[in-house]
Amino acid sequence: MRQKRSQIAIWPAGLLCLVGLVLAASPASTAAALRVPFRDLLRPGQRILVDVQQRVRDWRSAPQFQAEEYAELEQVRHDLASAELRERKLLAENATLQQERDTLQAEMRIPIAKQGSLPLVVPNLLSANVLSKKTADHLRQAVAIDVGNRDAVDPLAYVLDGEQPLLDQGATTGIEPGQDVYSARNVIGRVDTVGRWTSSIRLITDPEYQALARLARKSDRGMLWGAAGRLEGDGAAHCRLRSIEATQLVSVGDLVFSVQGDGALPHPMFYGRVIEAELRPGAVEWDIRIEPAGNLDALRSVHVLRQSLNPLRMMAQ
């Protein structure tokens, strides 16, 4: 059976060979007359073969073209990302050089002798103890018995209530809302509400606490001061530093100090250290997380910054 099929498959090829021999042996006029019908007979098959060959070439070349195009696109993206990273590094280095230049210029300035003058307002640090919750509750109970029933005075006017830390100093010692609270050189918070005998502290980790703060970094030439931003509490145990532009140089471990405003203290006070600094792609400012310097949960004593008239200035009048 297989032999018969092979013989049948060979017949078309043999027939074509025979036709070719006949055309070759025929006179030129006869061969020319027969060549045209045979060419017309074979033309549909030739067209199909040419079309198949073209489709195969297109199929083979299309994936290669797409792969090359995709590779070129990825290379362009990589080059753009590298260029953006280099630009940010150059901007950060430029900001650092400008800071160093400003520091050197300040060091090279020749001081001009001026006649000294006494300031009208001078800082005055008042020591205060942080009351435990148990002690505060005991004081409220004692005040309610001694004052509230006798004079119909609200005991909270003497000893405040609430979850904020309480100080054992109040309005009778010149404590006022908004005064800054320190522990050594560390910023703890500021006075929130004031009673007659006690006052409460809004800690720097409180979400409603806000203040200006400045980045700093130690170097061989001393302290290099960086950009200033807005410090806010995160409501947990840390702070955030906002409004620091992406062109500024920020690193984990940088120091954060208060910004001297009215010159109440001769030097800036310490907030803490940068523990996270992230600059997301396309962001215009840094996302900075700060760990407070002081142990806010273990406070026992603090200092409240008050301002008073300079007695020497009063005596000079």
PDB file of N, CA and C in Angstrom, residues 15-20 22-23 30-46:
ATOM      1  N   LEU A  15       5.709  13.613 -14.450  1.00  0.00           N
ATOM      2  CA  LEU A  15       4.989  14.247 -15.549  1.00  0.00           C
ATOM      3  C   LEU A  15       5.580  15.611 -15.877  1.00  0.00           C
ATOM      4  N   LEU A  16       5.902  16.370 -14.847  1.00  0.00           N
ATOM      5  CA  LEU A  16       6.502  17.691 -15.067  1.00  0.00           C
ATOM      6  C   LEU A  16       7.861  17.565 -15.753  1.00  0.00           C
ATOM      7  N   CYS A  17       8.630  16.564 -15.350  1.00  0.00           N
ATOM      8  CA  CYS A  17       9.938  16.359 -15.985  1.00  0.00           C
ATOM      9  C   CYS A  17       9.768  15.991 -17.468  1.00  0.00           C
ATOM     10  N   LEU A  18       8.765  15.143 -17.746  1.00  0.00           N
ATOM     11  CA  LEU A  18       8.516  14.739 -19.125  1.00  0.00           C
ATOM     12  C   LEU A  18       8.111  15.934 -19.971  1.00  0.00           C
ATOM     13  N   VAL A  19       7.245  16.792 -19.396  1.00  0.00           N
ATOM     14  CA  VAL A  19       6.822  17.986 -20.137  1.00  0.00           C
ATOM     15  C   VAL A  19       8.017  18.884 -20.410  1.00  0.00           C
ATOM     16  N   GLY A  20       8.919  18.984 -19.433  1.00  0.00           N
ATOM     17  CA  GLY A  20      10.108  19.806 -19.639  1.00  0.00           C
ATOM     18  C   GLY A  20      10.987  19.268 -20.743  1.00  0.00           C
ATOM     19  N   VAL A  22       9.980  17.426 -23.266  1.00  0.00           N
ATOM     20  CA  VAL A  22       9.290  17.627 -24.552  1.00  0.00           C
ATOM     21  C   VAL A  22       9.488  19.048 -25.039  1.00  0.00           C
ATOM     22  N   LEU A  23       9.374  20.022 -24.105  1.00  0.00           N
ATOM     23  CA  LEU A  23       9.555  21.423 -24.502  1.00  0.00           C
ATOM     24  C   LEU A  23      10.985  21.688 -24.949  1.00  0.00           C
ATOM     25  N   THR A  30       7.181  25.659 -31.586  1.00  0.00           N
ATOM     26  CA  THR A  30       6.259  24.806 -30.817  1.00  0.00           C
ATOM     27  C   THR A  30       6.435  25.026 -29.323  1.00  0.00           C
ATOM     28  N   ALA A  31       7.691  25.138 -28.854  1.00  0.00           N
ATOM     29  CA  ALA A  31       7.956  25.355 -27.416  1.00  0.00           C
ATOM     30  C   ALA A  31       7.375  26.677 -26.952  1.00  0.00           C
ATOM     31  N   ALA A  32       7.493  27.709 -27.801  1.00  0.00           N
ATOM     32  CA  ALA A  32       6.947  29.015 -27.416  1.00  0.00           C
ATOM     33  C   ALA A  32       5.443  28.964 -27.310  1.00  0.00           C
ATOM     34  N   ALA A  33       4.809  28.207 -28.229  1.00  0.00           N
ATOM     35  CA  ALA A  33       3.347  28.112 -28.192  1.00  0.00           C
ATOM     36  C   ALA A  33       2.873  27.355 -26.965  1.00  0.00           C
ATOM     37  N   LEU A  34       3.629  26.323 -26.537  1.00  0.00           N
ATOM     38  CA  LEU A  34       3.222  25.538 -25.367  1.00  0.00           C
ATOM     39  C   LEU A  34       3.604  26.200 -24.047  1.00  0.00           C
ATOM     40  N   ARG A  35       4.628  27.049 -24.066  1.00  0.00           N
ATOM     41  CA  ARG A  35       5.123  27.634 -22.804  1.00  0.00           C
ATOM     42  C   ARG A  35       4.081  28.553 -22.166  1.00  0.00           C
ATOM     43  N   VAL A  36       3.341  29.294 -22.980  1.00  0.00           N
ATOM     44  CA  VAL A  36       2.366  30.245 -22.432  1.00  0.00           C
ATOM     45  C   VAL A  36       1.240  29.533 -21.696  1.00  0.00           C
ATOM     46  N   PRO A  37       0.605  28.476 -22.250  1.00  0.00           N
ATOM     47  CA  PRO A  37      -0.454  27.784 -21.487  1.00  0.00           C
ATOM     48  C   PRO A  37       0.059  27.189 -20.189  1.00  0.00           C
ATOM     49  N   PHE A  38       1.274  26.568 -20.260  1.00  0.00           N
ATOM     50  CA  PHE A  38       1.817  25.980 -19.031  1.00  0.00           C
ATOM     51  C   PHE A  38       2.119  27.054 -17.981  1.00  0.00           C
ATOM     52  N   ARG A  39       2.600  28.207 -18.423  1.00  0.00           N
ATOM     53  CA  ARG A  39       2.896  29.289 -17.461  1.00  0.00           C
ATOM     54  C   ARG A  39       1.618  29.796 -16.813  1.00  0.00           C
ATOM     55  N   ASP A  40       0.549  29.937 -17.619  1.00  0.00           N
ATOM     56  CA  ASP A  40      -0.730  30.367 -17.045  1.00  0.00           C
ATOM     57  C   ASP A  40      -1.273  29.330 -16.080  1.00  0.00           C
ATOM     58  N   LEU A  41      -0.999  28.034 -16.406  1.00  0.00           N
ATOM     59  CA  LEU A  41      -1.474  26.968 -15.525  1.00  0.00           C
ATOM     60  C   LEU A  41      -0.763  26.997 -14.175  1.00  0.00           C
ATOM     61  N   LEU A  42       0.524  27.333 -14.174  1.00  0.00           N
ATOM     62  CA  LEU A  42       1.312  27.326 -12.933  1.00  0.00           C
ATOM     63  C   LEU A  42       1.268  28.655 -12.184  1.00  0.00           C
ATOM     64  N   ARG A  43       0.731  29.714 -12.782  1.00  0.00           N
ATOM     65  CA  ARG A  43       0.787  31.038 -12.159  1.00  0.00           C
ATOM     66  C   ARG A  43       0.034  31.106 -10.822  1.00  0.00           C
ATOM     67  N   PRO A  44      -1.174  30.533 -10.647  1.00  0.00           N
ATOM     68  CA  PRO A  44      -1.831  30.594  -9.319  1.00  0.00           C
ATOM     69  C   PRO A  44      -0.977  29.987  -8.213  1.00  0.00           C
ATOM     70  N   GLY A  45      -0.330  28.867  -8.522  1.00  0.00           N
ATOM     71  CA  GLY A  45       0.532  28.256  -7.505  1.00  0.00           C
ATOM     72  C   GLY A  45       1.719  29.133  -7.160  1.00  0.00           C
ATOM     73  N   GLN A  46       2.288  29.805  -8.180  1.00  0.00           N
ATOM     74  CA  GLN A  46       3.413  30.704  -7.913  1.00  0.00           C
ATOM     75  C   GLN A  46       2.988  31.865  -7.015  1.00  0.00           C
TER      76      GLN A  46
END
